């Protein structure tokens, strides 16, 4: 199926159950992104700041860009003027940096707290206890240009559906508890971003309302640099 067909099929699948589709466009060419765009997709996820900035500058301005990869504090300034959402906020230091640059750009930047749920050393994210510590801190209360919209999690890369299901279930349970304890009066705390191409159906089953899909949209990844496409 073409990219356009994939987008239409996925939108039909997700919109009826109120799940937001992020098309993960890392390493994809502008032409491939435009095929998804022309099929009606407006939300795209990128991992690398440099690639994201170059795409932002050359593609339609009504695209809503989500940063879904690990973000270094010194790179925040490059995306602060335009980013729609940073899904990978994983430390107070990073949130303070986002807040600083959002203020400079006279914006409030939406963020998700990336929570560590995988049984892998390589994944980033806050532990459950660290999320609570962060939300209780005076430093967090002082942030005026960051809005926490919810949480993001990446499950273990495993064949075990049972393990994936348990990890997503735990994050959904934690999300509900945090909403009740810290964001009860804030309707904006409404996003649970779980699920990629390999596991998004399980994630939706476990309560995800935002999925980040790459190969399901664009086809299997051909490893070549996006600049050369």
mmCIF file of C-alpha atoms in Angstrom:
data_model
loop_
_atom_site.group_PDB
_atom_site.id
_atom_site.type_symbol
_atom_site.label_atom_id
_atom_site.label_comp_id
_atom_site.label_asym_id
_atom_site.label_seq_id
_atom_site.Cartn_x
_atom_site.Cartn_y
_atom_site.Cartn_z
ATOM 1 C CA UNK A 1 0.000 0.000 0.000
ATOM 2 C CA UNK A 2 1.094 3.568 -0.605
ATOM 3 C CA UNK A 3 1.845 6.063 2.173
ATOM 4 C CA UNK A 4 -1.448 7.817 1.395
ATOM 5 C CA UNK A 5 -3.372 4.529 1.659
ATOM 6 C CA UNK A 6 -1.650 3.737 4.947
ATOM 7 C CA UNK A 7 -2.568 7.146 6.378
ATOM 8 C CA UNK A 8 -6.215 6.798 5.339
ATOM 9 C CA UNK A 9 -6.456 3.282 6.755
ATOM 10 C CA UNK A 10 -4.768 4.244 10.050
ATOM 11 C CA UNK A 11 -6.873 7.387 10.432
ATOM 12 C CA UNK A 12 -10.021 5.306 9.966
ATOM 13 C CA UNK A 13 -8.748 2.887 12.602
ATOM 14 C CA UNK A 14 -7.677 5.474 15.196
ATOM 15 C CA UNK A 15 -10.117 8.368 14.829
ATOM 16 C CA UNK A 16 -13.214 6.342 15.745
ATOM 17 C CA UNK A 17 -11.603 5.415 19.078
ATOM 18 C CA UNK A 18 -10.219 8.943 19.682
ATOM 19 C CA UNK A 19 -6.559 7.968 19.360
ATOM 20 C CA UNK A 20 -4.192 10.571 17.891
ATOM 21 C CA UNK A 21 -1.824 9.402 15.152
ATOM 22 C CA UNK A 22 1.734 10.744 15.072
ATOM 23 C CA UNK A 23 3.491 9.815 11.814
ATOM 24 C CA UNK A 24 7.144 9.220 12.708
ATOM 25 C CA UNK A 25 9.026 10.831 9.844
ATOM 26 C CA UNK A 26 12.630 10.491 11.053
ATOM 27 C CA UNK A 27 14.957 9.640 8.125
ATOM 28 C CA UNK A 28 12.062 10.185 5.685
ATOM 29 C CA UNK A 29 12.411 12.541 2.716
ATOM 30 C CA UNK A 30 10.307 15.665 2.258
ATOM 31 C CA UNK A 31 8.542 13.923 -0.650
ATOM 32 C CA UNK A 32 7.476 11.027 1.577
ATOM 33 C CA UNK A 33 6.289 13.432 4.272
ATOM 34 C CA UNK A 34 4.348 15.416 1.667
ATOM 35 C CA UNK A 35 2.600 12.242 0.498
ATOM 36 C CA UNK A 36 1.352 11.727 4.064
ATOM 37 C CA UNK A 37 0.533 15.441 4.337
ATOM 38 C CA UNK A 38 -1.490 15.381 1.119
ATOM 39 C CA UNK A 39 -3.455 12.447 2.547
ATOM 40 C CA UNK A 40 -4.459 14.665 5.464
ATOM 41 C CA UNK A 41 -1.757 13.943 8.082
ATOM 42 C CA UNK A 42 -0.577 17.014 10.019
ATOM 43 C CA UNK A 43 1.157 15.554 13.096
ATOM 44 C CA UNK A 44 4.694 14.307 12.561
ATOM 45 C CA UNK A 45 7.299 13.026 15.028
ATOM 46 C CA UNK A 46 11.057 13.496 14.723
ATOM 47 C CA UNK A 47 13.975 12.186 16.820
ATOM 48 C CA UNK A 48 16.856 14.478 15.897
ATOM 49 C CA UNK A 49 16.838 18.249 16.379
ATOM 50 C CA UNK A 50 18.896 19.127 13.283
ATOM 51 C CA UNK A 51 16.724 17.013 11.004
ATOM 52 C CA UNK A 52 13.575 18.449 12.585
ATOM 53 C CA UNK A 53 14.704 22.071 12.122
ATOM 54 C CA UNK A 54 15.595 21.529 8.462
ATOM 55 C CA UNK A 55 12.257 19.864 7.764
ATOM 56 C CA UNK A 56 10.355 22.588 9.607
ATOM 57 C CA UNK A 57 12.032 25.220 7.447
ATOM 58 C CA UNK A 58 11.221 23.517 4.142
ATOM 59 C CA UNK A 59 7.769 21.978 4.714
ATOM 60 C CA UNK A 60 4.270 23.487 5.160
ATOM 61 C CA UNK A 61 3.892 25.608 8.267
ATOM 62 C CA UNK A 62 0.646 23.999 9.416
ATOM 63 C CA UNK A 63 2.495 20.767 10.226
ATOM 64 C CA UNK A 64 2.515 20.126 13.975
ATOM 65 C CA UNK A 65 5.937 18.791 14.921
ATOM 66 C CA UNK A 66 6.479 16.518 17.922
ATOM 67 C CA UNK A 67 9.981 15.845 19.249
ATOM 68 C CA UNK A 68 9.909 12.189 20.313
ATOM 69 C CA UNK A 69 13.626 11.405 20.703
ATOM 70 C CA UNK A 70 15.999 12.148 23.566
ATOM 71 C CA UNK A 71 16.516 15.913 23.822
ATOM 72 C CA UNK A 72 19.740 17.477 25.079
ATOM 73 C CA UNK A 73 19.307 20.718 27.013
ATOM 74 C CA UNK A 74 21.666 22.624 24.703
ATOM 75 C CA UNK A 75 19.460 21.837 21.672
ATOM 76 C CA UNK A 76 16.182 23.196 23.089
ATOM 77 C CA UNK A 77 16.767 26.710 21.713
ATOM 78 C CA UNK A 78 16.646 25.472 18.115
ATOM 79 C CA UNK A 79 13.114 24.052 18.353
ATOM 80 C CA UNK A 80 11.564 26.343 20.984
ATOM 81 C CA UNK A 81 10.170 28.842 18.422
ATOM 82 C CA UNK A 82 7.959 26.293 16.643
ATOM 83 C CA UNK A 83 7.695 22.875 18.333
ATOM 84 C CA UNK A 84 4.121 21.705 19.030
ATOM 85 C CA UNK A 85 4.997 19.146 21.691
ATOM 86 C CA UNK A 86 8.117 17.691 23.322
ATOM 87 C CA UNK A 87 7.222 14.098 24.222
ATOM 88 C CA UNK A 88 10.575 13.234 25.768
ATOM 89 C CA UNK A 89 10.853 15.524 28.807
ATOM 90 C CA UNK A 90 12.858 13.318 31.165
ATOM 91 C CA UNK A 91 14.397 15.616 33.781
ATOM 92 C CA UNK A 92 13.737 18.789 35.749
ATOM 93 C CA UNK A 93 16.862 20.334 34.210
ATOM 94 C CA UNK A 94 15.450 19.800 30.716
ATOM 95 C CA UNK A 95 12.047 21.217 31.698
ATOM 96 C CA UNK A 96 13.764 24.308 33.117
ATOM 97 C CA UNK A 97 15.627 24.777 29.836
ATOM 98 C CA UNK A 98 12.406 24.366 27.826
ATOM 99 C CA UNK A 99 10.706 26.875 30.134
ATOM 100 C CA UNK A 100 13.521 29.404 29.636
ATOM 101 C CA UNK A 101 13.441 29.230 25.840
ATOM 102 C CA UNK A 102 9.633 29.127 25.705
ATOM 103 C CA UNK A 103 9.610 32.378 27.678
ATOM 104 C CA UNK A 104 12.119 33.955 25.272
ATOM 105 C CA UNK A 105 9.775 33.030 22.408
ATOM 106 C CA UNK A 106 6.699 34.216 24.310
ATOM 107 C CA UNK A 107 5.199 30.732 24.231
ATOM 108 C CA UNK A 108 4.010 27.955 26.489
ATOM 109 C CA UNK A 109 5.390 24.630 25.237
ATOM 110 C CA UNK A 110 3.405 21.432 25.696
ATOM 111 C CA UNK A 111 5.434 18.525 27.085
ATOM 112 C CA UNK A 112 4.943 14.899 28.027
ATOM 113 C CA UNK A 113 6.934 13.372 30.857
ATOM 114 C CA UNK A 114 8.819 10.409 29.437
ATOM 115 C CA UNK A 115 8.472 7.573 31.945
ATOM 116 C CA UNK A 116 10.850 4.623 31.984
ATOM 117 C CA UNK A 117 8.841 1.396 31.733
ATOM 118 C CA UNK A 118 11.072 -0.889 29.652
ATOM 119 C CA UNK A 119 13.289 -3.681 30.903
ATOM 120 C CA UNK A 120 16.232 -2.255 28.945
ATOM 121 C CA UNK A 121 19.267 -0.190 29.856
ATOM 122 C CA UNK A 122 19.182 1.866 26.672
ATOM 123 C CA UNK A 123 15.873 3.674 27.163
ATOM 124 C CA UNK A 124 15.562 7.144 28.677
ATOM 125 C CA UNK A 125 12.902 8.323 31.090
ATOM 126 C CA UNK A 126 11.902 9.116 34.647
ATOM 127 C CA UNK A 127 11.131 6.403 37.176
ATOM 128 C CA UNK A 128 7.678 6.489 38.797
ATOM 129 C CA UNK A 129 9.186 7.824 42.040
ATOM 130 C CA UNK A 130 11.138 10.500 40.124
ATOM 131 C CA UNK A 131 7.942 11.753 38.463
ATOM 132 C CA UNK A 132 6.320 12.240 41.878
ATOM 133 C CA UNK A 133 9.445 13.932 43.263
ATOM 134 C CA UNK A 134 9.549 16.271 40.245
ATOM 135 C CA UNK A 135 5.859 17.215 40.462
ATOM 136 C CA UNK A 136 6.182 17.960 44.195
ATOM 137 C CA UNK A 137 9.239 20.188 43.793
ATOM 138 C CA UNK A 138 9.249 23.976 44.152
ATOM 139 C CA UNK A 139 11.369 24.184 41.016
ATOM 140 C CA UNK A 140 8.630 22.522 38.990
ATOM 141 C CA UNK A 141 5.984 24.822 40.480
ATOM 142 C CA UNK A 142 8.062 27.787 39.284
ATOM 143 C CA UNK A 143 7.827 26.797 35.615
ATOM 144 C CA UNK A 144 5.387 29.120 33.854
ATOM 145 C CA UNK A 145 6.069 28.418 30.171
ATOM 146 C CA UNK A 146 5.812 24.629 30.186
ATOM 147 C CA UNK A 147 2.497 22.776 30.222
ATOM 148 C CA UNK A 148 2.578 19.089 31.150
ATOM 149 C CA UNK A 149 0.015 17.399 28.907
ATOM 150 C CA UNK A 150 0.588 13.808 30.052
ATOM 151 C CA UNK A 151 3.096 11.003 29.703
ATOM 152 C CA UNK A 152 4.994 9.021 27.101
ATOM 153 C CA UNK A 153 6.435 5.531 27.458
ATOM 154 C CA UNK A 154 8.325 3.023 25.306
ATOM 155 C CA UNK A 155 7.827 -0.663 26.045
ATOM 156 C CA UNK A 156 10.587 -3.255 25.992
ATOM 157 C CA UNK A 157 11.561 -4.437 22.522
ATOM 158 C CA UNK A 158 10.490 -8.040 23.046
ATOM 159 C CA UNK A 159 8.418 -10.788 21.451
ATOM 160 C CA UNK A 160 6.524 -11.196 24.741
ATOM 161 C CA UNK A 161 3.100 -9.609 24.349
ATOM 162 C CA UNK A 162 2.441 -10.333 28.015
ATOM 163 C CA UNK A 163 5.421 -8.205 29.089
ATOM 164 C CA UNK A 164 4.494 -5.343 26.720
ATOM 165 C CA UNK A 165 0.898 -5.437 27.954
ATOM 166 C CA UNK A 166 2.035 -5.297 31.599
ATOM 167 C CA UNK A 167 4.368 -2.349 30.960
ATOM 168 C CA UNK A 168 1.642 -0.356 29.207
ATOM 169 C CA UNK A 169 -0.891 -1.305 31.899
ATOM 170 C CA UNK A 170 1.458 -0.056 34.623
ATOM 171 C CA UNK A 171 1.978 3.267 32.866
ATOM 172 C CA UNK A 172 -1.756 3.765 32.297
ATOM 173 C CA UNK A 173 -2.430 3.024 35.981
ATOM 174 C CA UNK A 174 0.324 5.464 36.999
ATOM 175 C CA UNK A 175 -0.982 8.108 34.557
ATOM 176 C CA UNK A 176 -4.468 7.862 36.083
ATOM 177 C CA UNK A 177 -3.061 8.176 39.599
ATOM 178 C CA UNK A 178 -0.920 11.207 38.726
ATOM 179 C CA UNK A 179 -3.856 12.880 36.991
ATOM 180 C CA UNK A 180 -5.987 12.365 40.091
ATOM 181 C CA UNK A 181 -3.284 13.557 42.508
ATOM 182 C CA UNK A 182 -1.663 16.466 40.656
ATOM 183 C CA UNK A 183 -3.765 17.492 37.637
ATOM 184 C CA UNK A 184 -7.341 16.843 38.741
ATOM 185 C CA UNK A 185 -8.447 20.373 37.851
ATOM 186 C CA UNK A 186 -6.478 20.587 34.611
ATOM 187 C CA UNK A 187 -8.326 19.229 31.577
ATOM 188 C CA UNK A 188 -5.145 19.732 29.544
ATOM 189 C CA UNK A 189 -3.492 16.727 31.258
ATOM 190 C CA UNK A 190 -5.060 14.323 28.776
ATOM 191 C CA UNK A 191 -2.374 12.593 26.702
ATOM 192 C CA UNK A 192 -0.924 9.115 27.136
ATOM 193 C CA UNK A 193 1.497 8.458 24.282
ATOM 194 C CA UNK A 194 2.201 4.709 24.116
ATOM 195 C CA UNK A 195 2.669 2.411 21.167
ATOM 196 C CA UNK A 196 4.816 2.214 18.041
ATOM 197 C CA UNK A 197 4.382 0.189 14.867
ATOM 198 C CA UNK A 198 5.206 -3.132 16.525
ATOM 199 C CA UNK A 199 2.977 -2.762 19.580
ATOM 200 C CA UNK A 200 0.440 0.022 19.050
ATOM 201 C CA UNK A 201 -2.595 -2.279 19.067
ATOM 202 C CA UNK A 202 -1.618 -3.563 22.528
ATOM 203 C CA UNK A 203 -0.980 0.030 23.656
ATOM 204 C CA UNK A 204 -4.439 1.154 22.538
ATOM 205 C CA UNK A 205 -5.962 -1.852 24.308
ATOM 206 C CA UNK A 206 -4.198 -0.736 27.496
ATOM 207 C CA UNK A 207 -5.432 2.856 27.296
ATOM 208 C CA UNK A 208 -3.086 4.794 25.000
ATOM 209 C CA UNK A 209 -4.678 7.751 23.220
ATOM 210 C CA UNK A 210 -1.662 8.700 21.106
ATOM 211 C CA UNK A 211 0.457 6.352 18.960
ATOM 212 C CA UNK A 212 3.759 7.028 17.190
ATOM 213 C CA UNK A 213 3.921 5.060 13.945
ATOM 214 C CA UNK A 214 6.803 4.978 11.482
ATOM 215 C CA UNK A 215 6.997 1.832 9.344
ATOM 216 C CA UNK A 216 3.212 1.324 9.516
ATOM 217 C CA UNK A 217 2.870 4.692 7.747
ATOM 218 C CA UNK A 218 5.958 4.882 5.550
ATOM 219 C CA UNK A 219 6.781 1.206 4.971
ATOM 220 C CA UNK A 220 9.792 -0.685 6.275
ATOM 221 C CA UNK A 221 12.722 1.565 6.933
ATOM 222 C CA UNK A 222 15.444 1.705 4.297
ATOM 223 C CA UNK A 223 18.550 2.851 6.130
ATOM 224 C CA UNK A 224 19.888 5.755 4.145
ATOM 225 C CA UNK A 225 20.403 9.286 5.245
ATOM 226 C CA UNK A 226 17.346 11.526 4.892
ATOM 227 C CA UNK A 227 19.445 14.292 3.300
ATOM 228 C CA UNK A 228 20.315 12.020 0.383
ATOM 229 C CA UNK A 229 16.743 11.009 -0.424
#
